[in-house]
Short mmCIF file of C-alpha atoms and ligand atoms in Angstrom, two decimals:
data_model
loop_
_atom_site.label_atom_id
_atom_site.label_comp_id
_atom_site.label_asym_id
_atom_site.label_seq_id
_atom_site.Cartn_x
_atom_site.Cartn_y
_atom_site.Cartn_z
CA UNK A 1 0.00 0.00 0.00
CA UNK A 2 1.46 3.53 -1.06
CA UNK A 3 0.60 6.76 0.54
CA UNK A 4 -1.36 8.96 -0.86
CA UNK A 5 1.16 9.22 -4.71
CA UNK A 6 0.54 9.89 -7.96
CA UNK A 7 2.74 6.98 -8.81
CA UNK A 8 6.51 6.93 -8.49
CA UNK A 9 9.05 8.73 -10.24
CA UNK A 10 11.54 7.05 -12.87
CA UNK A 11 15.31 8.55 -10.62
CA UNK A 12 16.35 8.24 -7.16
CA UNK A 13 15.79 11.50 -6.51
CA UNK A 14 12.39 12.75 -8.10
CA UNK A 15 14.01 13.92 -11.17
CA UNK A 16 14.88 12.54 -13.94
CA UNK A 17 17.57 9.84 -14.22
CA UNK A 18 20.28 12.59 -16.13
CA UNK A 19 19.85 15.44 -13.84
CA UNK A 20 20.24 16.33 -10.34
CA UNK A 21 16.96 16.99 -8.19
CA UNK A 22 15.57 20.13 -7.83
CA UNK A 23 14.51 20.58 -4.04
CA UNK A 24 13.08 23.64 -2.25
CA UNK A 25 13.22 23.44 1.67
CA UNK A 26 10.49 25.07 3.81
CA UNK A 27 11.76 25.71 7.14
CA UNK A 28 15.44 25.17 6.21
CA UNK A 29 17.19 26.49 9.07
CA UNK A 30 15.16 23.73 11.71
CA UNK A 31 16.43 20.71 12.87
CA UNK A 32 14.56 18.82 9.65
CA UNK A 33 15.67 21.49 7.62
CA UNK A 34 19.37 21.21 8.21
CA UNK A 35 20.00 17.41 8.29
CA UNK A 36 18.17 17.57 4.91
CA UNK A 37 20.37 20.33 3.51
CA UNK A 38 23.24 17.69 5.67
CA UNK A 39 22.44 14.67 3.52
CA UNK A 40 22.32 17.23 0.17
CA UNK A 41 25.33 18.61 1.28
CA UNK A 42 27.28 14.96 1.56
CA UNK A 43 25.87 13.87 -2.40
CA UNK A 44 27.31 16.67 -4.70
CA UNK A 45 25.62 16.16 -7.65
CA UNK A 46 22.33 14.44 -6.85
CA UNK A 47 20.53 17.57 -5.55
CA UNK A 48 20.05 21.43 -6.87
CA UNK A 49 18.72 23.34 -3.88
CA UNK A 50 16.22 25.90 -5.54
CA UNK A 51 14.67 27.82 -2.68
CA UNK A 52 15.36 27.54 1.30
CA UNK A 53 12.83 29.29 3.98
CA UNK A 54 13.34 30.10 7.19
CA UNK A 55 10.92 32.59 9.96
CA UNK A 56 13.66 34.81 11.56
CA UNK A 57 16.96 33.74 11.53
CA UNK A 58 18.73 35.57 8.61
CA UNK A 59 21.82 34.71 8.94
CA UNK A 60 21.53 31.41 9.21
CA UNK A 61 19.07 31.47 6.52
CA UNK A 62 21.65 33.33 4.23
CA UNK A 63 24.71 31.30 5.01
CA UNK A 64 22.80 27.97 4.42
CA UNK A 65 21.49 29.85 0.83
CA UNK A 66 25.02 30.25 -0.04
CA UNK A 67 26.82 27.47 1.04
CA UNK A 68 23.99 25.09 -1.13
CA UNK A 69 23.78 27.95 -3.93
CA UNK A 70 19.90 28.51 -3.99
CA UNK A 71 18.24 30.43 -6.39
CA UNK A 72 16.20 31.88 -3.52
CA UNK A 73 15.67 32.75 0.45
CA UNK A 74 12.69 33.16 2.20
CA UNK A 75 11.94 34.87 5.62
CA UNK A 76 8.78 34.75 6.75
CA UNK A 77 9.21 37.65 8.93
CA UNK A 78 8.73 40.56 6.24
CA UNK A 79 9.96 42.88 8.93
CA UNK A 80 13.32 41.45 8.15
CA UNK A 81 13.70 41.67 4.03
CA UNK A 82 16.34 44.35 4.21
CA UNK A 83 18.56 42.37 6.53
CA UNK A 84 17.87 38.93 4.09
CA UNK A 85 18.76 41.55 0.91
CA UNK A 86 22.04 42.82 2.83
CA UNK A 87 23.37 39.20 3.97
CA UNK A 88 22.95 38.17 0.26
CA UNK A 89 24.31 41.14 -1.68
CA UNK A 90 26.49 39.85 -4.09
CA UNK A 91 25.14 36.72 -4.58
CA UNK A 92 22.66 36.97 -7.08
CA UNK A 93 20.41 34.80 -4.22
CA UNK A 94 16.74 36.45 -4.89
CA UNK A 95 15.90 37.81 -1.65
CA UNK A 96 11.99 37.18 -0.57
CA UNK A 97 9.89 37.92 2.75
CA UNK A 98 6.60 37.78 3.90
CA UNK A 99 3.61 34.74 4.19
CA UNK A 100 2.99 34.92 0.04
CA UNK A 101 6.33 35.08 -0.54
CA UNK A 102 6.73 31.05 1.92
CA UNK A 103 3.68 30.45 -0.51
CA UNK A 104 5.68 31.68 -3.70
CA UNK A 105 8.91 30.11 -3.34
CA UNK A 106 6.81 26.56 -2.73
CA UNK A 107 5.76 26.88 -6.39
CA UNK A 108 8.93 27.92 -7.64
CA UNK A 109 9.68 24.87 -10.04
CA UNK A 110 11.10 21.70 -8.59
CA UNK A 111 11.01 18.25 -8.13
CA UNK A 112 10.91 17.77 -4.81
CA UNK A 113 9.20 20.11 -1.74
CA UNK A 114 10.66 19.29 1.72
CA UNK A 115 7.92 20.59 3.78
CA UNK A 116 9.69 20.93 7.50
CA UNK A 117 8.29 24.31 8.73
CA UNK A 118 6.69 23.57 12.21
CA UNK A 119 3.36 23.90 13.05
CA UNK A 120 -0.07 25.46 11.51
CA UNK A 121 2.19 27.99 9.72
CA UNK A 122 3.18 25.36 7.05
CA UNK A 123 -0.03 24.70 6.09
CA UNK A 124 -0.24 27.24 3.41
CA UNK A 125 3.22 26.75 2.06
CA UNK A 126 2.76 23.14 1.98
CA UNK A 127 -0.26 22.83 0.52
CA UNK A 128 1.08 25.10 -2.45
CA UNK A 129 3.49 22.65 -3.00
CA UNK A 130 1.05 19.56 -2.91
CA UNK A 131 -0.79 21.81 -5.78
CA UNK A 132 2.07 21.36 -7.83
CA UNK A 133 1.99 17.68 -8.58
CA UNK A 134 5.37 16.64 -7.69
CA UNK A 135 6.99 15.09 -5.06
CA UNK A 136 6.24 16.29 -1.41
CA UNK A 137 8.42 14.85 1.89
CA UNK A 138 5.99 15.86 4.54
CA UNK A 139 7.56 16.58 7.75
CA UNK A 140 5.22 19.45 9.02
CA UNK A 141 2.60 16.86 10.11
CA UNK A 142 0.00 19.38 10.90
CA UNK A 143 -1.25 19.34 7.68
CA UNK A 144 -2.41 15.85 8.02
CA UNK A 145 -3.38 15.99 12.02
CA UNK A 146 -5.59 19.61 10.60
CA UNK A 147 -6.18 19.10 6.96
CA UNK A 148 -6.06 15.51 6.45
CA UNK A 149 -8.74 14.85 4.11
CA UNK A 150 -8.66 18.01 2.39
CA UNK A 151 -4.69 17.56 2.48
CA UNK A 152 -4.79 14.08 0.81
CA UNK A 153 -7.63 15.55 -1.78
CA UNK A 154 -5.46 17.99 -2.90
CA UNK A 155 -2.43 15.66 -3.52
CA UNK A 156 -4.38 13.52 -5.36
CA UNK A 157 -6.18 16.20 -7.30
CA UNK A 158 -2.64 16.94 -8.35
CA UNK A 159 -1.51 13.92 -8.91
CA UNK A 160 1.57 14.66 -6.57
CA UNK A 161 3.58 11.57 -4.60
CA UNK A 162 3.32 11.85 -0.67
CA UNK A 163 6.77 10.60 0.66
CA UNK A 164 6.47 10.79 4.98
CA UNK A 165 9.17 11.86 6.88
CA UNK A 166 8.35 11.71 10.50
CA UNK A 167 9.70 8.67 11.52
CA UNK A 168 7.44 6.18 12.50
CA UNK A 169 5.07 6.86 8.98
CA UNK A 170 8.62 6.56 7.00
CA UNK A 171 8.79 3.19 8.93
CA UNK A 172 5.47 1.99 8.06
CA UNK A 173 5.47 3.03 4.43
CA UNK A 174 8.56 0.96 4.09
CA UNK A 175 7.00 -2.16 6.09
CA UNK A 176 4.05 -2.01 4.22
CA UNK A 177 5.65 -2.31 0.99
CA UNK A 178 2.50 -1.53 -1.81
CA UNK A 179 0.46 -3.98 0.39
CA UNK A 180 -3.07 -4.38 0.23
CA UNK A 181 -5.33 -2.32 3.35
CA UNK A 182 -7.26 -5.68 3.62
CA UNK A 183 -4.30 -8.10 4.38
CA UNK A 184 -3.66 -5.24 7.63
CA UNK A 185 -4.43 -6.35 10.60
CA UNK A 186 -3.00 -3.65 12.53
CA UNK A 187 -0.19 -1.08 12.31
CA UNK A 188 1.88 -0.35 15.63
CA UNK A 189 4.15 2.74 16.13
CA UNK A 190 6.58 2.92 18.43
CA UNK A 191 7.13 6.33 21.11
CA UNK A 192 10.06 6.80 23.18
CA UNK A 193 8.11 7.59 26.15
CA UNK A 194 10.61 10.65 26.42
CA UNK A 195 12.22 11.86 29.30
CA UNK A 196 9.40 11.45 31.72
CA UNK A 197 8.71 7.75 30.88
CA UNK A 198 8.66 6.53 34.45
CA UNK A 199 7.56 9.48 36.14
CA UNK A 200 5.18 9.44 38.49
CA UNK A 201 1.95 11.77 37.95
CA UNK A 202 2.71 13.70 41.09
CA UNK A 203 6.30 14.22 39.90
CA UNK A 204 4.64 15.21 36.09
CA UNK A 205 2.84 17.92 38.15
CA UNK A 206 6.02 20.07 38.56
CA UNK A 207 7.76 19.01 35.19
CA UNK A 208 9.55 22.17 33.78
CA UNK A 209 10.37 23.41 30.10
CA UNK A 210 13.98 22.69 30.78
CA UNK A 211 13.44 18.88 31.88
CA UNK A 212 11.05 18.34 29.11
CA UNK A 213 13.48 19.21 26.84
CA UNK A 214 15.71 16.62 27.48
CA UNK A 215 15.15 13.86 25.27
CA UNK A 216 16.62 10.99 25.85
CA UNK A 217 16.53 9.82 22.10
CA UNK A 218 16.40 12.12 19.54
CA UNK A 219 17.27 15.77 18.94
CA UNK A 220 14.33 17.79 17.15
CA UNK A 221 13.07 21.30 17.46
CA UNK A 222 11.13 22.81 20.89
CA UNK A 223 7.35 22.25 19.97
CA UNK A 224 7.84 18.20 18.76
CA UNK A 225 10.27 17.30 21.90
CA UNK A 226 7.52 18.58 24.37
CA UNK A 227 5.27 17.11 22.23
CA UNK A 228 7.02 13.69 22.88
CA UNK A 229 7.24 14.62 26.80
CA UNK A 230 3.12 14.67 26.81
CA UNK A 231 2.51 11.94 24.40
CA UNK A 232 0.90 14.37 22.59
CA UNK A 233 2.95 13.58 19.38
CA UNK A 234 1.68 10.15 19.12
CA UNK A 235 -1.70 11.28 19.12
CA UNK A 236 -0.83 13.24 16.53
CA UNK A 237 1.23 10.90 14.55
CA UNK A 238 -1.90 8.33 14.87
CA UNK A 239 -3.82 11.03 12.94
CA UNK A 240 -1.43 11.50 10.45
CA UNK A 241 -1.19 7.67 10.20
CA UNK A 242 -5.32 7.39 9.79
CA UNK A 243 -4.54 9.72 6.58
CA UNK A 244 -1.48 8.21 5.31
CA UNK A 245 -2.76 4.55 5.35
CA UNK A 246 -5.97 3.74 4.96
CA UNK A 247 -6.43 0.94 7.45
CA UNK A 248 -9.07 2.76 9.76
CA UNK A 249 -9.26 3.85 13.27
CA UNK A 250 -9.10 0.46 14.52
CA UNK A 251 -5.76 -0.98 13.19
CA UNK A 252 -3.89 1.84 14.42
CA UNK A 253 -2.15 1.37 17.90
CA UNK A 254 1.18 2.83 19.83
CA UNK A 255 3.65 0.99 21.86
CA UNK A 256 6.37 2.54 23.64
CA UNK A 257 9.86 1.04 22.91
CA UNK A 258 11.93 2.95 24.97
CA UNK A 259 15.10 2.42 22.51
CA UNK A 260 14.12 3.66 19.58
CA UNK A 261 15.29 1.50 17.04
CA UNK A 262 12.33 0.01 16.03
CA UNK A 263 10.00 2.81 14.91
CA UNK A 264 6.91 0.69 13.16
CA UNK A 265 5.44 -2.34 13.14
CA UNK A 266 2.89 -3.87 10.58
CA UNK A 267 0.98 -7.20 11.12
CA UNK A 268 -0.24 -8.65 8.82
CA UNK A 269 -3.69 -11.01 9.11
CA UNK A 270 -1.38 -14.06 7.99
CA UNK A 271 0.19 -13.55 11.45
CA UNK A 272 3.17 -12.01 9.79
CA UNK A 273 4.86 -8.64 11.74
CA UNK A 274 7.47 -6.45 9.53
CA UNK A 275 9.22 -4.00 11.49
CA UNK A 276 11.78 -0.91 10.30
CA UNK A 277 14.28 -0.58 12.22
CA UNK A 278 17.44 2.27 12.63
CA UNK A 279 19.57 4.01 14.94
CA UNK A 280 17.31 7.36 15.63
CA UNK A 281 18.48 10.16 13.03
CA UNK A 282 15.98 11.53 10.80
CA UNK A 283 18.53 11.66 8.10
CA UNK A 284 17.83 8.27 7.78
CA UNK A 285 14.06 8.73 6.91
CA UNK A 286 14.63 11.73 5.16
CA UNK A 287 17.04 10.06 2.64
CA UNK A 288 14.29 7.56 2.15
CA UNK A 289 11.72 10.63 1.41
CA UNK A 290 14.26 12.07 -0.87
CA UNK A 291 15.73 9.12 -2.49
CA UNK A 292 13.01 6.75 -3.35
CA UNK A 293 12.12 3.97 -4.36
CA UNK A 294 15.69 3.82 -4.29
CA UNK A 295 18.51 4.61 -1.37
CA UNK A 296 20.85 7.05 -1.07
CA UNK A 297 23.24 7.33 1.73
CA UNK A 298 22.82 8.71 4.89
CA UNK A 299 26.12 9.28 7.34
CA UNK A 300 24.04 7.64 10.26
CA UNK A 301 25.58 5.01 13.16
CA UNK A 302 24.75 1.80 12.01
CA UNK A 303 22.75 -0.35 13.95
CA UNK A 304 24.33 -3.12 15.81
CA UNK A 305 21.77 -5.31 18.06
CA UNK A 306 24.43 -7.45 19.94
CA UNK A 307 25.32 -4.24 21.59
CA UNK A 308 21.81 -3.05 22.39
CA UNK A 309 21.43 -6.42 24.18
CA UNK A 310 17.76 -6.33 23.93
CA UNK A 311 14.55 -3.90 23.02
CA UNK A 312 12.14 -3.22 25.14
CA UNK A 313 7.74 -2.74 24.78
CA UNK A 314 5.39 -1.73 27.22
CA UNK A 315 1.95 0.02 27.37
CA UNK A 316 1.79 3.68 27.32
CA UNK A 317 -0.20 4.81 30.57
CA UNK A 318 -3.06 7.21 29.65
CA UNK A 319 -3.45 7.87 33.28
CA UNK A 320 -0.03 9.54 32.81
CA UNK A 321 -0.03 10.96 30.07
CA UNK A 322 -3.59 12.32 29.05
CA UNK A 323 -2.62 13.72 25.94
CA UNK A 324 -2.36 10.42 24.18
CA UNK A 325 -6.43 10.00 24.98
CA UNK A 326 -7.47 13.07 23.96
CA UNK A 327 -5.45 12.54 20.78
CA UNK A 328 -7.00 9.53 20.43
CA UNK A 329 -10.76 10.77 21.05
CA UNK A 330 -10.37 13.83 18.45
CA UNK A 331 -9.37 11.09 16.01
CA UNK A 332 -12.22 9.30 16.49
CA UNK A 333 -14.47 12.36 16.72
CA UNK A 334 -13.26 13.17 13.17
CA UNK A 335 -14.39 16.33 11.35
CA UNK A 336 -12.33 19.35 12.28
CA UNK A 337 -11.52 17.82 15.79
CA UNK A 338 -8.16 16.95 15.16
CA UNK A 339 -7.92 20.47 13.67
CA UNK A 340 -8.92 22.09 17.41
CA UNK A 341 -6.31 19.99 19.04
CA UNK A 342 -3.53 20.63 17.26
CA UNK A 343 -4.11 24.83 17.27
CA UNK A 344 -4.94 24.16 21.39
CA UNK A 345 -2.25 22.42 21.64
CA UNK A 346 0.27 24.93 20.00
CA UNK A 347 -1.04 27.38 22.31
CA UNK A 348 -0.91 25.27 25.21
CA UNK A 349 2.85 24.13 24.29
CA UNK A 350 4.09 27.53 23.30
CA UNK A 351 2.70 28.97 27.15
CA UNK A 352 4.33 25.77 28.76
CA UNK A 353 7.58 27.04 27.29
CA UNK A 354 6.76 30.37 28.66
CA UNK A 355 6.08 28.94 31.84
CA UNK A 356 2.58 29.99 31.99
CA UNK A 357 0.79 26.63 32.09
CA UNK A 358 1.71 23.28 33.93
CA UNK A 359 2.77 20.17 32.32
CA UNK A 360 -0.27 18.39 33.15
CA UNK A 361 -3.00 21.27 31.93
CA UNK A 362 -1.53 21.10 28.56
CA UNK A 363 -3.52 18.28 27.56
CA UNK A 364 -6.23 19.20 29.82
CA UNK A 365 -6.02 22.89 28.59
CA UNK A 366 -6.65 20.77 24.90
CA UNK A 367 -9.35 18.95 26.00
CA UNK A 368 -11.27 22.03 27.75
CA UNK A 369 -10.94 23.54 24.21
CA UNK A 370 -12.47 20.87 21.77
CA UNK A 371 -15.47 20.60 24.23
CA UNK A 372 -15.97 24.53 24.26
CA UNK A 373 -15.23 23.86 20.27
CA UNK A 374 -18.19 21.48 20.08
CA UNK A 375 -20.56 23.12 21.79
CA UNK A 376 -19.52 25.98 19.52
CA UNK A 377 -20.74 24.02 16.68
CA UNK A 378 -16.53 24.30 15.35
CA UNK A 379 -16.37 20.72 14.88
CA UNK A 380 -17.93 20.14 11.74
CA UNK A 381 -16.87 19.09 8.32
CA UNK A 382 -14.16 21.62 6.53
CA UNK A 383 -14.24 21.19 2.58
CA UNK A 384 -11.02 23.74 2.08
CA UNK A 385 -7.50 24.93 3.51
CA UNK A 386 -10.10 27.92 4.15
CA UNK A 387 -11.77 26.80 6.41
CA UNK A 388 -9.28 24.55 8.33
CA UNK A 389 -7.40 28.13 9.20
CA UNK A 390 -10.73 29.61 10.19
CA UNK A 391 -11.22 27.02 12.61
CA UNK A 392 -7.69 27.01 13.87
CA UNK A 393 -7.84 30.57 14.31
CA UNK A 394 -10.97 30.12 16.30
CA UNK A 395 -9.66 27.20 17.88
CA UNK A 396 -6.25 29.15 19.38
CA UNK A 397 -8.92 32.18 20.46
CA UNK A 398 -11.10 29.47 22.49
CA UNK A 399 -7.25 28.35 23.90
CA UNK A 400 -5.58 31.50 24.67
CA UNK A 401 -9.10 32.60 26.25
CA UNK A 402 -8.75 29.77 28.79
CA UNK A 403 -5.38 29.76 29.70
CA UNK A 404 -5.94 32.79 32.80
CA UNK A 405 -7.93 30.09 34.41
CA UNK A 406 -5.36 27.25 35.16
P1 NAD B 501 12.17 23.41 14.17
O1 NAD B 501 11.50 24.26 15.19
O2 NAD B 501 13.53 22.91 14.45
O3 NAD B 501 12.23 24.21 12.78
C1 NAD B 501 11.11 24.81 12.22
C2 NAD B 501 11.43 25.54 10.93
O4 NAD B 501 10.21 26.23 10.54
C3 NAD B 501 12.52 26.61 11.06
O5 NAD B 501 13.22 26.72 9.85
C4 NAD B 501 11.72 27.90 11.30
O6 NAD B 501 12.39 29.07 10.87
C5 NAD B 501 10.47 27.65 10.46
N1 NAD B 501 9.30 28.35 11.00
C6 NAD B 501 8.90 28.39 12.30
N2 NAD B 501 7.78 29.14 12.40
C7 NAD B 501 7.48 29.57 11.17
C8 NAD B 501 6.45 30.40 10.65
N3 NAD B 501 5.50 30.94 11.44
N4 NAD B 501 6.43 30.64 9.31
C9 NAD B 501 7.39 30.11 8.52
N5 NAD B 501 8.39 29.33 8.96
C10 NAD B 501 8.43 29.05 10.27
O7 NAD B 501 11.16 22.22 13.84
P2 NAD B 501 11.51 20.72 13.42
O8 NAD B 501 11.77 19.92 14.64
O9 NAD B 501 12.48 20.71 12.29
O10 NAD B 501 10.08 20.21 12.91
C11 NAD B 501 9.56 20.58 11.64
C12 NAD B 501 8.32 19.74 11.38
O11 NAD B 501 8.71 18.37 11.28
C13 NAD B 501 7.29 19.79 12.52
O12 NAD B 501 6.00 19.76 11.98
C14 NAD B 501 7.57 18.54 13.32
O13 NAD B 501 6.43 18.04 14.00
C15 NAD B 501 8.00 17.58 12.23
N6 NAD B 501 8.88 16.52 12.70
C16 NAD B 501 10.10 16.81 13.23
C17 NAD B 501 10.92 15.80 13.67
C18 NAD B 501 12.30 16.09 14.19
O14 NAD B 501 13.05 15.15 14.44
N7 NAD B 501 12.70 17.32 14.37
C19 NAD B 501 10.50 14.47 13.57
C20 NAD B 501 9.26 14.20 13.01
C21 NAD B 501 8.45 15.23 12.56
MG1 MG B 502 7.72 10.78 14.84
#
C-alpha cells in the first residue's frame, strides 16, 4: 500500500535519471531542515537546492542559501527583508519575505518540496506545493493531524507523490511495501516515552520546560520534543497515520519502545509482523523521502543489536499521560476535531515554554478547548485549507481565552 502518490518517479531522486533533483526546503534552518540540507550537502551532484525558507533567523538562513547555492531565500518575517537583501548582496540569491512570498517560493519549479516548517504555519506553504503535482516529503505533520482529508484531496487532485518523513510513517510506508489495506491487521508505532517515561503523575505535576526538553533519544526542534514529553505527538502521529494509510481507526495502535530503534510495526492477518528498524536520526528517513524507491546514503551510526542487548515494549499509561487519549478521542471524533487539538495544543505548548501553564493542563487545557469547540458548533466538516485556518484561528482564540484560568 502507497501513501497517498501519484505513482513513483523514474530517478532516485524525483528527477529525472540525467539530472540532479531540484529541491526547495520550507523551514530550512530547523532541525529537519538542516539534516536535509546535511544529507544534500554529503551527495554533490544528486541535488540542486532551488529555494530555502526560514521565519527569523537571517543569517543562518543566508549562510545555508550560499553554502547550497539557492536560487532563492525566504523569511517569513517581512519585517526582516532588508537584513535577508544585505546578507545576500552579491550573490545573485533572490531575496523574498513575507507569508505569500513562503507560498511563492513553494511553487517555484522543482522536483521535490521538503515541507519541514513547524506547526499550523506550514499549512499554506505546503499545501502550495502539494498543488504542484510533484513530489512532497511531509515533515510538518500538521497538515495531516488539521487538513487531512482536504490535504490528501489535494495531492491527489494533483496527482503529486506523498513521501512521509516523520519517523514512524517513513517506517510503516517501508514495512508495508504496496500492500493491500485488507491483508492489515493492525499497524503499531513505536514512542520513546521521552524523558518522563517513568515518572510518576505527582512528579509530572512540577515538570519544567527545561526537563522536558531533554530527550533521551532524539534531537528535534522545541514544539515536537515537548510534544514527545506529553505523548501528545503520538496522538498526533496516529492522525497523520489514519490519513497516510488507509487501514481505519481500529488498526492503528502505539507501543512505547523505549530504545528507539524500532519505529513501526505492521501485522499482517497471515500472522506475519514487519518492522523498520534504525539508529534514531531523521537523516535516515529523510534520505528515504528524498531518495526513493531507491537509497541514497545517509552518514548515520549503524545499527548493531548485539550491543543493544535487547529492546524493550510496554503500554503507554493514559493515566499519565492524558494527551495520548485526547489525541485519540479527536481522532475518532473526526471532522475538524483533530484540527482544534492541534491549534490548542500549540497554544498550550508555546505557554508551557513560557512557563505559563503546567505540564499536566496542557492536555487538559486541549481537552477544555475541543469541548468549548463542540458546543460551539466548530467541529464540523471543513471542505477547504479555508476553512481549516478559520477554525484554527478560532480554535487558538477558544485556547488563549482559557489559559488565565489554570
Ligand atoms: P524546528 O522548530 O527545528 O524548525 C522549524 C522551521 O520552521 C525553522 O526553519 C523555522 O524558521 C520555520 N518556522 C517556524 N515558524 C514559522 C512560521 N510561522 N512561518 C514560517 N516558517 C516558520 O522544527 P523541526 O523539529 O524541524 O520540525 C519541523 C516539522 O517536522 C514539525 O511539523 C515537526 O512536527 C516535524 N517533525 C520533526 C521531527 C524532528 O526530528 N525534528 C521528527 C518528526 C516530525
Ligand atoms: Mg515521529
Amino acid at each position: 500500500m502507497a501513501p497517498v502518490s501519484g505513482g513513483p518517479t523514474e530517478s532516485a531522486t524525483g528527477a529525472g535519471p540525467d539530472r540532479p533533483c531540484r529541491l526547495t526546503v520550507l523551514g530550512a534552518t530547523g532541525s529537519i531542515g538542516s539534516s536535509t540540507l546535511d544529507l544534500v550537502g554529503r551527495n554533490p551532484g544528486l541535488f540542486e537546492v532551488v529555494a530555502v525558507t526560514a521565519q527569523s533567523n537571517v543569517q543562518e538562513l543566508a549562510a545555508l542559501a550560499k553554502l547550497h547555492r539557492a536560487k532563492a531565500a525566504v523569511i517569513g518575517d517581512a519585517t526582516l527583508f532588508k537584513a535577508l537583501v544585505d546578507a545576500l548582496a552579491g550573490t545573485g540569491i533572490t531575496a523574498m519575505a513575507g507569508d505569500a512570498a513562503l507560498v511563492e517560493s513553494a511553487l517555484m519549479p522543482a522536483d521535490c518540496v521538503m515541507a519541514a516548517i513547524v506547526g499550523a504555519a506550514g499549512l499554506k506553504p505546503t499545501f502550495a506545493a502539494a498543488g504542484q503535482g510533484r513530489r512532497v516529503a511531509l515533515a510538518n505533520k500538521e497538515c495531516l493531524v488539521s487538513a487531512g482529508d482536504v490535504f490528501t484531496s489535494a495531492i491527489a487532485k494533483s496527482g503529486a507523490e506523498l513521501l512521509p518523513v516523520d519517523s514512524e510513517h517513513s517506517a510503516a510506508f517501508q514495512a508495508l511495501a504496496g500492500a493491500d489495506p485488507k491483508a492489515i491487521d493492525k499497524i503499531v508505532l513505536t514512542a520513546s516515552g521521552g524523558p518522563f517515561r517513568t515518572w510518576t503523575r505527582a512528579q509530572l505535576e512540577s515538570a519544567t520546560p527545561d526537563q522536558a526538553l531533554k530527550h533521551p533519544n532524539w534531537s528535534m526542534g522545541a514544539k515536537v520534543t515537548i510534544d514527545s514529553a506529553t505523548l501528545m505527538n503520538k496522538g498526533l502521529e496516529l492522525i497523520e497515520a489514519f490519513h497516510l494509510f488507509p487501514v481505519g481507526v481500529d488498526a492503528l495502535d502505539c507501543v512505547v519502545h523505549p530504545q528507539s530503534i524500532v519505529h513501526c510495526l505492521v501485522s499482517y492477518k497471515d500472522g506475519s509482523v514487519l518492522a523498520q528498524m534504525a539508529p534514531p536520526d531523521m537523516r535516515t528517513p529523510i534520505a528515504v523521502a528524498l531518495a526513493w524507491p531507491r537509497r541514497m546514503a545517509a552518514p548515520t551510526d549503524k545499527l548493531d543489536l548485539t550491543r543493544l542487548g535487547s529492546l524493550t515494549f510496554e503500554a503507554p499509561d493514559e493515566a499519565r499521560f492524558p494527551a495520548l487519549r485526547v489525541a485519540k478521542a479527536a481522532m475518532r471524533r473526526g471532522e475538524t476535531a483533530p484540527a482544534v487539538l492541534n491549534a490548542a495544543n500549540e497554544i498550550a505548548v508555546a505557554a508551557f515554554l513560557e512557563r505559563r501553564l503546567k505540564f499536566l493542563d496542557i492536555a487538559s487545557l486541549v481537552e477544555d478547548t475541543i469541548e468549548i469547540a463542540e458546543k460551539q458548533g466548530a467541529v464540523c466538516a471543513a471542505t477547504c485549507l479555508d476553512d481549516i485556518l478559520a477554525i484554527d484561528a478560532l480554535a487558538r482564540r477558544l485556547a488563549v481565552a482559557q489559559l488565565s484560568s489554570y
